[in-house]
Coordinates of C-alpha atoms in Angstrom, one line a residue:
X1 CA 0.0 0.0 0.0
X2 CA 1.6 3.3 -1.0
X3 CA 0.2 5.3 1.9
X4 CA -2.1 4.9 4.9
X5 CA -5.3 6.8 4.3
X6 CA -6.8 8.9 7.1
X7 CA -9.9 6.7 6.8
X8 CA -7.9 3.6 7.7
X9 CA -6.2 5.4 10.6
X10 CA -9.6 6.5 11.9
X11 CA -11.0 3.0 11.5
X12 CA -8.2 1.5 13.5
X13 CA -8.6 4.1 16.3
X14 CA -12.3 3.3 16.6
X15 CA -11.7 -0.5 16.4
X16 CA -9.1 -0.3 19.1
X17 CA -11.7 1.2 21.5
X18 CA -14.7 -1.0 20.5
X19 CA -13.2 -4.4 19.7
X20 CA -10.5 -5.6 22.1
X21 CA -9.0 -9.0 21.4
X22 CA -10.4 -11.6 23.7
X23 CA -8.8 -15.0 23.9
X24 CA -12.1 -16.9 24.1
X25 CA -13.1 -15.6 20.7
X26 CA -10.5 -18.0 19.2
X27 CA -11.8 -21.1 20.9
X28 CA -13.3 -23.3 18.2
X29 CA -15.7 -25.1 20.6
X30 CA -17.1 -21.8 21.8
X31 CA -17.5 -20.5 18.3
X32 CA -19.4 -23.7 17.2
X33 CA -21.5 -23.7 20.3
X34 CA -22.6 -20.2 19.6
X35 CA -23.2 -20.9 15.9
X36 CA -25.8 -23.6 16.7
X37 CA -25.0 -25.5 13.5
X38 CA -26.7 -28.9 12.8
X39 CA -24.7 -31.7 14.3
X40 CA -22.8 -34.3 12.3
X41 CA -22.6 -34.2 8.5
X42 CA -26.2 -33.0 7.8
X43 CA -26.4 -30.3 5.1
X44 CA -24.3 -27.4 6.3
X45 CA -23.7 -29.2 9.6
X46 CA -20.8 -28.8 12.1
X47 CA -18.6 -31.7 11.3
X48 CA -17.3 -30.7 7.8
X49 CA -16.0 -27.3 9.1
X50 CA -14.5 -28.1 12.4
X51 CA -11.0 -28.7 11.2
X52 CA -10.9 -25.7 8.9
X53 CA -12.4 -23.4 11.5
X54 CA -10.0 -24.6 14.2
X55 CA -7.0 -24.1 11.9
X56 CA -8.2 -20.7 10.9
X57 CA -8.9 -19.4 14.4
X58 CA -5.5 -20.6 15.6
X59 CA -3.8 -18.8 12.7
X60 CA -5.8 -15.6 13.3
X61 CA -4.8 -15.7 16.9
X62 CA -1.1 -15.4 15.9
X63 CA -1.6 -13.1 12.9
X64 CA -0.3 -9.5 13.2
X65 CA -3.8 -8.1 12.8
X66 CA -4.5 -4.4 13.4
X67 CA -7.4 -3.5 15.6
X68 CA -9.5 -3.1 12.5
X69 CA -8.2 -6.5 11.2
X70 CA -9.2 -8.2 14.4
X71 CA -12.7 -6.7 14.2
X72 CA -13.1 -7.6 10.6
X73 CA -11.9 -11.2 11.2
X74 CA -14.3 -11.6 14.1
X75 CA -17.2 -10.3 12.1
X76 CA -16.4 -12.3 8.9
X77 CA -16.1 -15.6 10.8
X78 CA -19.3 -14.8 12.6
X79 CA -21.1 -13.9 9.4
X80 CA -20.1 -17.2 7.7
X81 CA -21.1 -19.3 10.7
X82 CA -24.5 -17.5 10.8
X83 CA -24.8 -17.9 7.0
X84 CA -24.1 -21.6 7.4
X85 CA -26.8 -22.0 10.0
X86 CA -29.4 -20.0 8.0
X87 CA -28.6 -22.0 4.9
X88 CA -29.2 -25.2 6.8
X89 CA -32.5 -23.9 8.1
X90 CA -33.6 -22.9 4.6
X91 CA -32.8 -26.3 3.2
X92 CA -34.7 -28.0 6.1
X93 CA -37.7 -25.6 5.5
X94 CA -37.8 -25.9 1.7
X95 CA -38.5 -29.5 1.3
X96 CA -37.1 -30.9 -2.0
X97 CA -34.7 -28.0 -2.6
X98 CA -31.7 -30.3 -2.8
X99 CA -33.6 -32.6 -5.2
X100 CA -34.0 -30.0 -7.9
X101 CA -32.0 -30.2 -11.1
X102 CA -29.5 -27.4 -12.1
X103 CA -29.2 -25.8 -15.4
X104 CA -25.6 -26.7 -16.3
X105 CA -23.7 -23.7 -14.7
X106 CA -21.0 -22.0 -16.7
X107 CA -17.9 -21.8 -14.4
X108 CA -14.6 -19.9 -15.1
X109 CA -11.5 -21.2 -13.3
X110 CA -7.7 -20.6 -13.6
X111 CA -4.8 -19.1 -11.7
X112 CA -5.6 -15.7 -10.3
X113 CA -4.5 -12.8 -12.6
X114 CA -5.1 -14.8 -15.8
X115 CA -8.2 -12.9 -16.9
X116 CA -10.9 -14.8 -14.9
X117 CA -12.6 -11.6 -13.7
X118 CA -12.6 -10.0 -17.1
X119 CA -14.0 -13.2 -18.8
X120 CA -16.6 -13.7 -16.1
X121 CA -17.9 -10.2 -16.5
X122 CA -18.1 -10.6 -20.2
X123 CA -20.1 -13.8 -19.8
X124 CA -22.3 -12.1 -17.2
X125 CA -23.6 -9.7 -20.0
X126 CA -25.7 -12.5 -21.4
X127 CA -29.4 -11.7 -20.5
X128 CA -29.9 -15.5 -20.1
X129 CA -27.2 -15.6 -17.4
X130 CA -27.2 -14.8 -13.7
X131 CA -23.8 -13.8 -12.3
X132 CA -23.7 -13.2 -8.5
X133 CA -23.0 -9.7 -7.4
X134 CA -20.8 -9.3 -4.4
X135 CA -23.6 -8.3 -2.2
X136 CA -25.6 -11.4 -3.0
X137 CA -23.0 -13.7 -1.4
X138 CA -23.3 -12.1 2.2
X139 CA -25.3 -14.2 2.8
X140 CA -27.1 -16.2 0.1
X141 CA -30.8 -15.5 0.6
X142 CA -33.6 -17.9 0.0
X143 CA -36.8 -17.4 -2.0
X144 CA -39.2 -15.1 -0.2
X145 CA -36.6 -13.0 1.6
X146 CA -38.4 -9.6 2.3
X147 CA -37.3 -6.8 0.0
X148 CA -36.2 -4.6 2.9
X149 CA -33.7 -7.3 4.1
X150 CA -32.3 -7.6 0.6
X151 CA -32.0 -3.8 0.3
X152 CA -30.2 -3.6 3.6
X153 CA -27.7 -6.3 2.7
X154 CA -27.0 -4.6 -0.6
X155 CA -26.4 -1.2 1.0
X156 CA -24.1 -2.8 3.6
X157 CA -21.9 -4.6 1.1
X158 CA -21.8 -1.6 -1.2
X159 CA -20.5 0.6 1.6
X160 CA -18.0 -2.1 2.7
X161 CA -16.6 -2.4 -0.8
X162 CA -16.4 1.4 -1.3
X163 CA -14.7 1.9 2.1
X164 CA -12.2 -0.8 1.1
X165 CA -11.3 1.1 -2.0
X166 CA -10.8 4.3 0.0
X167 CA -8.5 2.6 2.6
X168 CA -6.1 1.4 -0.1
X169 CA -6.0 3.6 -3.1
X170 CA -3.9 1.1 -5.1
X171 CA -6.5 -1.8 -4.9
X172 CA -8.7 -0.6 -7.8
X173 CA -6.0 -0.9 -10.4
X174 CA -5.2 -4.4 -9.1
X175 CA -8.7 -5.8 -8.7
X176 CA -11.8 -3.5 -9.1
X177 CA -14.5 -4.6 -6.6
X178 CA -17.8 -3.0 -6.0
X179 CA -20.9 -4.3 -4.2
X180 CA -23.0 -4.5 -7.4
X181 CA -20.4 -6.0 -9.7
X182 CA -20.2 -9.8 -10.4
X183 CA -17.9 -11.4 -8.0
X184 CA -16.4 -14.8 -7.4
X185 CA -17.6 -17.9 -5.6
X186 CA -14.8 -17.6 -3.1
X187 CA -17.0 -15.3 -1.1
X188 CA -19.9 -17.7 -0.9
X189 CA -17.6 -20.7 -0.2
X190 CA -16.4 -19.0 3.0
X191 CA -19.3 -21.0 4.6
X192 CA -17.3 -24.2 4.0
X193 CA -14.3 -22.8 6.0
X194 CA -12.2 -24.2 3.2
X195 CA -11.8 -20.9 1.2
X196 CA -9.1 -18.5 0.1
X197 CA -11.2 -15.7 1.3
X198 CA -9.4 -16.0 4.6
X199 CA -6.0 -15.9 3.0
X200 CA -7.0 -12.7 1.3
X201 CA -8.0 -11.3 4.7
X202 CA -4.8 -12.1 6.6
X203 CA -1.5 -13.9 6.4
X204 CA -2.8 -17.2 7.8
X205 CA 0.2 -19.3 6.5
X206 CA -0.6 -22.6 8.3
X207 CA -4.2 -22.4 7.2
X208 CA -3.2 -21.7 3.6
X209 CA -0.8 -24.7 3.6
X210 CA -3.5 -26.9 5.1
X211 CA -6.1 -25.5 2.6
X212 CA -4.0 -26.3 -0.5
X213 CA -3.8 -30.0 0.4
X214 CA -7.4 -30.8 1.4
X215 CA -9.8 -33.0 -0.5
X216 CA -12.3 -30.8 -2.3
X217 CA -15.2 -33.2 -2.6
X218 CA -17.3 -32.3 0.5
X219 CA -16.7 -28.7 -0.2
X220 CA -18.2 -29.0 -3.7
X221 CA -21.2 -31.1 -2.4
X222 CA -21.9 -28.0 -0.4
X223 CA -21.2 -25.8 -3.5
X224 CA -23.9 -27.6 -5.4
X225 CA -26.3 -27.0 -2.5
X226 CA -25.5 -23.3 -2.7
X227 CA -26.1 -23.2 -6.4
X228 CA -29.5 -25.0 -6.0
X229 CA -30.5 -22.4 -3.5
X230 CA -29.4 -19.6 -5.8
X231 CA -31.1 -21.1 -8.8
X232 CA -34.4 -21.4 -6.9
X233 CA -34.6 -17.6 -6.8
X234 CA -34.2 -17.2 -10.6
X235 CA -35.1 -20.6 -12.0
X236 CA -35.0 -19.5 -15.7
X237 CA -31.4 -18.2 -15.7
X238 CA -28.2 -20.1 -16.0
X239 CA -25.8 -19.4 -13.2
X240 CA -22.5 -18.0 -14.5
X241 CA -19.7 -18.2 -11.9
X242 CA -16.0 -17.9 -11.4
X243 CA -13.3 -18.4 -8.9
X244 CA -9.6 -19.0 -9.4
X245 CA -9.9 -21.3 -6.4
X246 CA -11.9 -23.7 -8.6
X247 CA -8.6 -24.5 -10.3
X248 CA -7.8 -27.5 -8.1
X249 CA -11.3 -28.8 -8.0
X250 CA -12.2 -30.0 -11.5
X251 CA -12.9 -33.5 -10.4
X252 CA -14.8 -32.4 -7.3
X253 CA -16.9 -30.0 -9.4
X254 CA -17.7 -32.7 -12.0
X255 CA -18.5 -35.3 -9.4
X256 CA -21.1 -33.0 -7.8
X257 CA -22.2 -31.2 -11.0
X258 CA -21.4 -33.6 -13.9
X259 CA -22.8 -31.4 -16.6
X260 CA -21.0 -28.2 -15.5
X261 CA -19.5 -26.1 -18.3
X262 CA -15.9 -25.4 -17.3
X263 CA -13.7 -22.7 -18.9
X264 CA -10.0 -22.4 -17.8
X265 CA -7.8 -19.4 -18.4
X266 CA -4.1 -19.7 -18.8
X267 CA -1.2 -17.2 -18.5
X268 CA 2.5 -17.5 -18.0
X269 CA 3.2 -18.0 -14.2
X270 CA 6.2 -15.7 -14.5
X271 CA 3.7 -12.9 -15.0
X272 CA 0.7 -14.0 -12.9
X273 CA 2.4 -15.4 -9.8
X274 CA 4.1 -12.1 -8.7
X275 CA 0.8 -10.3 -9.6
X276 CA -1.0 -12.7 -7.3
X277 CA 1.5 -11.9 -4.5
X278 CA 1.1 -8.2 -5.1
X279 CA -2.7 -8.4 -4.9
X280 CA -2.6 -10.5 -1.8
X281 CA -0.3 -8.1 0.0
X282 CA -2.6 -5.2 -0.9
X283 CA -5.6 -7.1 0.3
X284 CA -4.0 -8.1 3.6
X285 CA -2.3 -4.8 4.4
X286 CA -5.5 -3.0 5.2
X287 CA -6.0 -5.4 8.1
X288 CA -2.5 -6.1 9.4
X289 CA 0.1 -4.1 11.3
X290 CA 3.1 -5.7 9.6
X291 CA 3.5 -8.1 6.7
X292 CA 6.3 -10.4 5.4
X293 CA 6.4 -9.9 1.7
X294 CA 8.7 -12.8 1.0
X295 CA 6.6 -15.2 3.1
X296 CA 3.5 -14.1 1.2
X297 CA 5.4 -14.7 -2.0
X298 CA 6.5 -18.2 -1.0
X299 CA 2.9 -19.1 0.0
X300 CA 1.6 -17.7 -3.2
X301 CA 4.0 -20.0 -5.2
X302 CA 3.0 -23.0 -3.1
X303 CA -0.7 -22.4 -3.7
X304 CA -0.1 -22.0 -7.4
X305 CA 2.1 -25.0 -7.7
X306 CA -0.1 -27.4 -5.7
X307 CA -3.2 -26.0 -7.5
X308 CA -1.8 -26.6 -11.0
X309 CA -0.5 -30.1 -10.1
X310 CA -4.0 -31.1 -8.9
X311 CA -5.6 -29.5 -11.9
X312 CA -3.4 -31.5 -14.2
X313 CA -4.3 -34.7 -12.3
X314 CA -8.1 -33.9 -12.5
X315 CA -8.0 -33.0 -16.1
X316 CA -6.3 -36.3 -17.0
X317 CA -9.4 -37.9 -15.5
X318 CA -11.7 -35.6 -17.5
X319 CA -9.8 -35.0 -20.7
X320 CA -12.6 -33.3 -22.7
X321 CA -14.5 -31.5 -20.0
X322 CA -12.7 -28.1 -20.0
X323 CA -12.5 -25.4 -22.6
X324 CA -9.2 -23.6 -22.5
X325 CA -8.6 -19.8 -23.0
X326 CA -5.2 -18.2 -23.3
X327 CA -4.9 -14.8 -21.6
X328 CA -3.2 -13.3 -24.7
X329 CA -6.1 -14.4 -26.9
X330 CA -8.7 -13.1 -24.4
X331 CA -7.0 -9.6 -24.3
X332 CA -6.5 -9.5 -28.1
X333 CA -10.0 -10.7 -29.1
X334 CA -12.5 -10.9 -26.2
X335 CA -15.5 -11.2 -28.5
X336 CA -14.0 -14.0 -30.5
X337 CA -13.0 -15.7 -27.2
X338 CA -16.6 -15.6 -26.0
X339 CA -17.9 -16.8 -29.3
X340 CA -15.6 -19.8 -29.2
X341 CA -16.9 -20.7 -25.7
X342 CA -20.5 -20.5 -26.9
X343 CA -19.7 -22.7 -29.9
X344 CA -17.9 -25.3 -27.7
X345 CA -20.9 -25.6 -25.4
X346 CA -23.7 -25.1 -27.9
X347 CA -25.0 -21.9 -26.3
X348 CA -27.0 -19.4 -28.3
X349 CA -25.2 -16.2 -29.1
X350 CA -28.1 -13.7 -29.3
X351 CA -27.9 -10.3 -30.9
X352 CA -28.8 -8.7 -27.6
X353 CA -25.9 -10.5 -25.9
X354 CA -23.4 -9.5 -28.6
X355 CA -24.5 -5.9 -28.4
X356 CA -23.9 -5.9 -24.7
X357 CA -20.6 -7.6 -25.1
X358 CA -19.3 -5.0 -27.5
X359 CA -20.5 -2.2 -25.2
X360 CA -18.7 -3.8 -22.2
X361 CA -15.4 -4.3 -24.1
X362 CA -15.5 -0.6 -25.3
X363 CA -16.2 0.6 -21.8
X364 CA -13.5 -1.5 -20.1
X365 CA -10.2 -1.1 -22.0
X366 CA -7.1 -2.7 -20.5
X367 CA -5.5 -0.5 -17.7
X368 CA -8.6 1.7 -17.5
X369 CA -7.9 2.2 -13.8
X370 CA -4.1 2.3 -14.1
X371 CA -1.5 -0.4 -14.7
X372 CA -0.7 -2.9 -12.0
X373 CA 3.1 -2.9 -11.6
X374 CA 5.1 -5.4 -9.5
X375 CA 8.6 -6.9 -9.1
X376 CA 9.4 -10.5 -8.5
X377 CA 12.2 -9.6 -6.2
X378 CA 9.9 -7.8 -3.8
X379 CA 8.5 -11.2 -2.9
X380 CA 11.8 -13.1 -2.7
X381 CA 11.2 -14.7 -6.1
X382 CA 13.3 -15.0 -9.2
X383 CA 12.4 -15.6 -12.9
X384 CA 14.7 -18.6 -13.1
X385 CA 13.2 -20.3 -10.1
X386 CA 9.6 -19.8 -11.4
X387 CA 10.5 -20.9 -14.9
X388 CA 11.9 -24.2 -13.6
X389 CA 9.1 -24.7 -11.1
X390 CA 6.3 -24.2 -13.7
X391 CA 8.2 -25.5 -16.7
X392 CA 5.8 -28.4 -17.3
X393 CA 2.7 -26.2 -17.2
X394 CA 4.2 -23.5 -19.4
X395 CA 5.2 -26.1 -22.0
X396 CA 1.7 -27.8 -21.9
X397 CA -0.1 -24.6 -22.9
X398 CA 2.7 -23.0 -25.0
X399 CA 3.2 -20.2 -22.5
X400 CA 6.9 -19.8 -22.9

């Protein structure tokens, strides 16, 4: 972060007076008792999240959080536990919800900084699609939610996203987030407590290492349940989704949603890995007092390496399931890239969609909000090391 804004300083002063750290807050049994989740492995029950929550809370206890960071961490964990309970209650109340079929969702995946956001927002322009705005993930709301509750949630998330952009003036040129814009599934998957949303919040290194090596199958059973809940509110629209974190879950996704339409973006890791580290540092710095750039860099490399290895294994089991998009092709010809995706999956390319696509491309040129600059060396990385580490992936997709 280039400078600390007055707003961030003020937020930390207020948080230091209203949200003292309390050791009992980090006790997993206490958190689960207060959450009142269903017992066992029932839909959105307690058992699948205990290990992840315990790991996360232990890491947050040790993280160099600022007063604001401690408050945000407490509130976010509490929000996701409440969302998990409310989702379980909705499923219990809406008999047959989990039996409903899904329109095959269109899901974008790939390493961060490979064009996933840009491509997702292009696909979201289709009037036949529903892409989740950021405010719709906090929490996912069932059919019949009163309009005033939805409006309140929307206002809260819009304010949160705007304040975030004011506290770090560099963030918009790295990743432009607003409450009403389409956002990624990472936010909704916070309810599984196996999500990178927590790594973007704080330098939780042990949690990130644990996360990278977990089975994804239970997580994506719950993901399907979330999608069924979302589709029930707009049953005529195809859900159009994205998350770089889906990279290492191709088999888990296709096990839970066999007809999912998967699109994977690709970019040279020598460009996207340091960009990932730079974005992570910006995201964390608003909420921490100090940060170790080299350790963030090493953890970023580990997440990318393990994710790509698992992706390759999964894709070998599902050799024809994923449509590939090269970052350079997407930047050079975004309209043609989308047309190729629609041809691959047999989706109708309507005149209305094409008109909206062209308008979106014209309104969002590259570097519209400034160029994102970064240096490998700031994160303890070298081009030679990354070239060797990711050599197989780079050769497989002709990224050298």
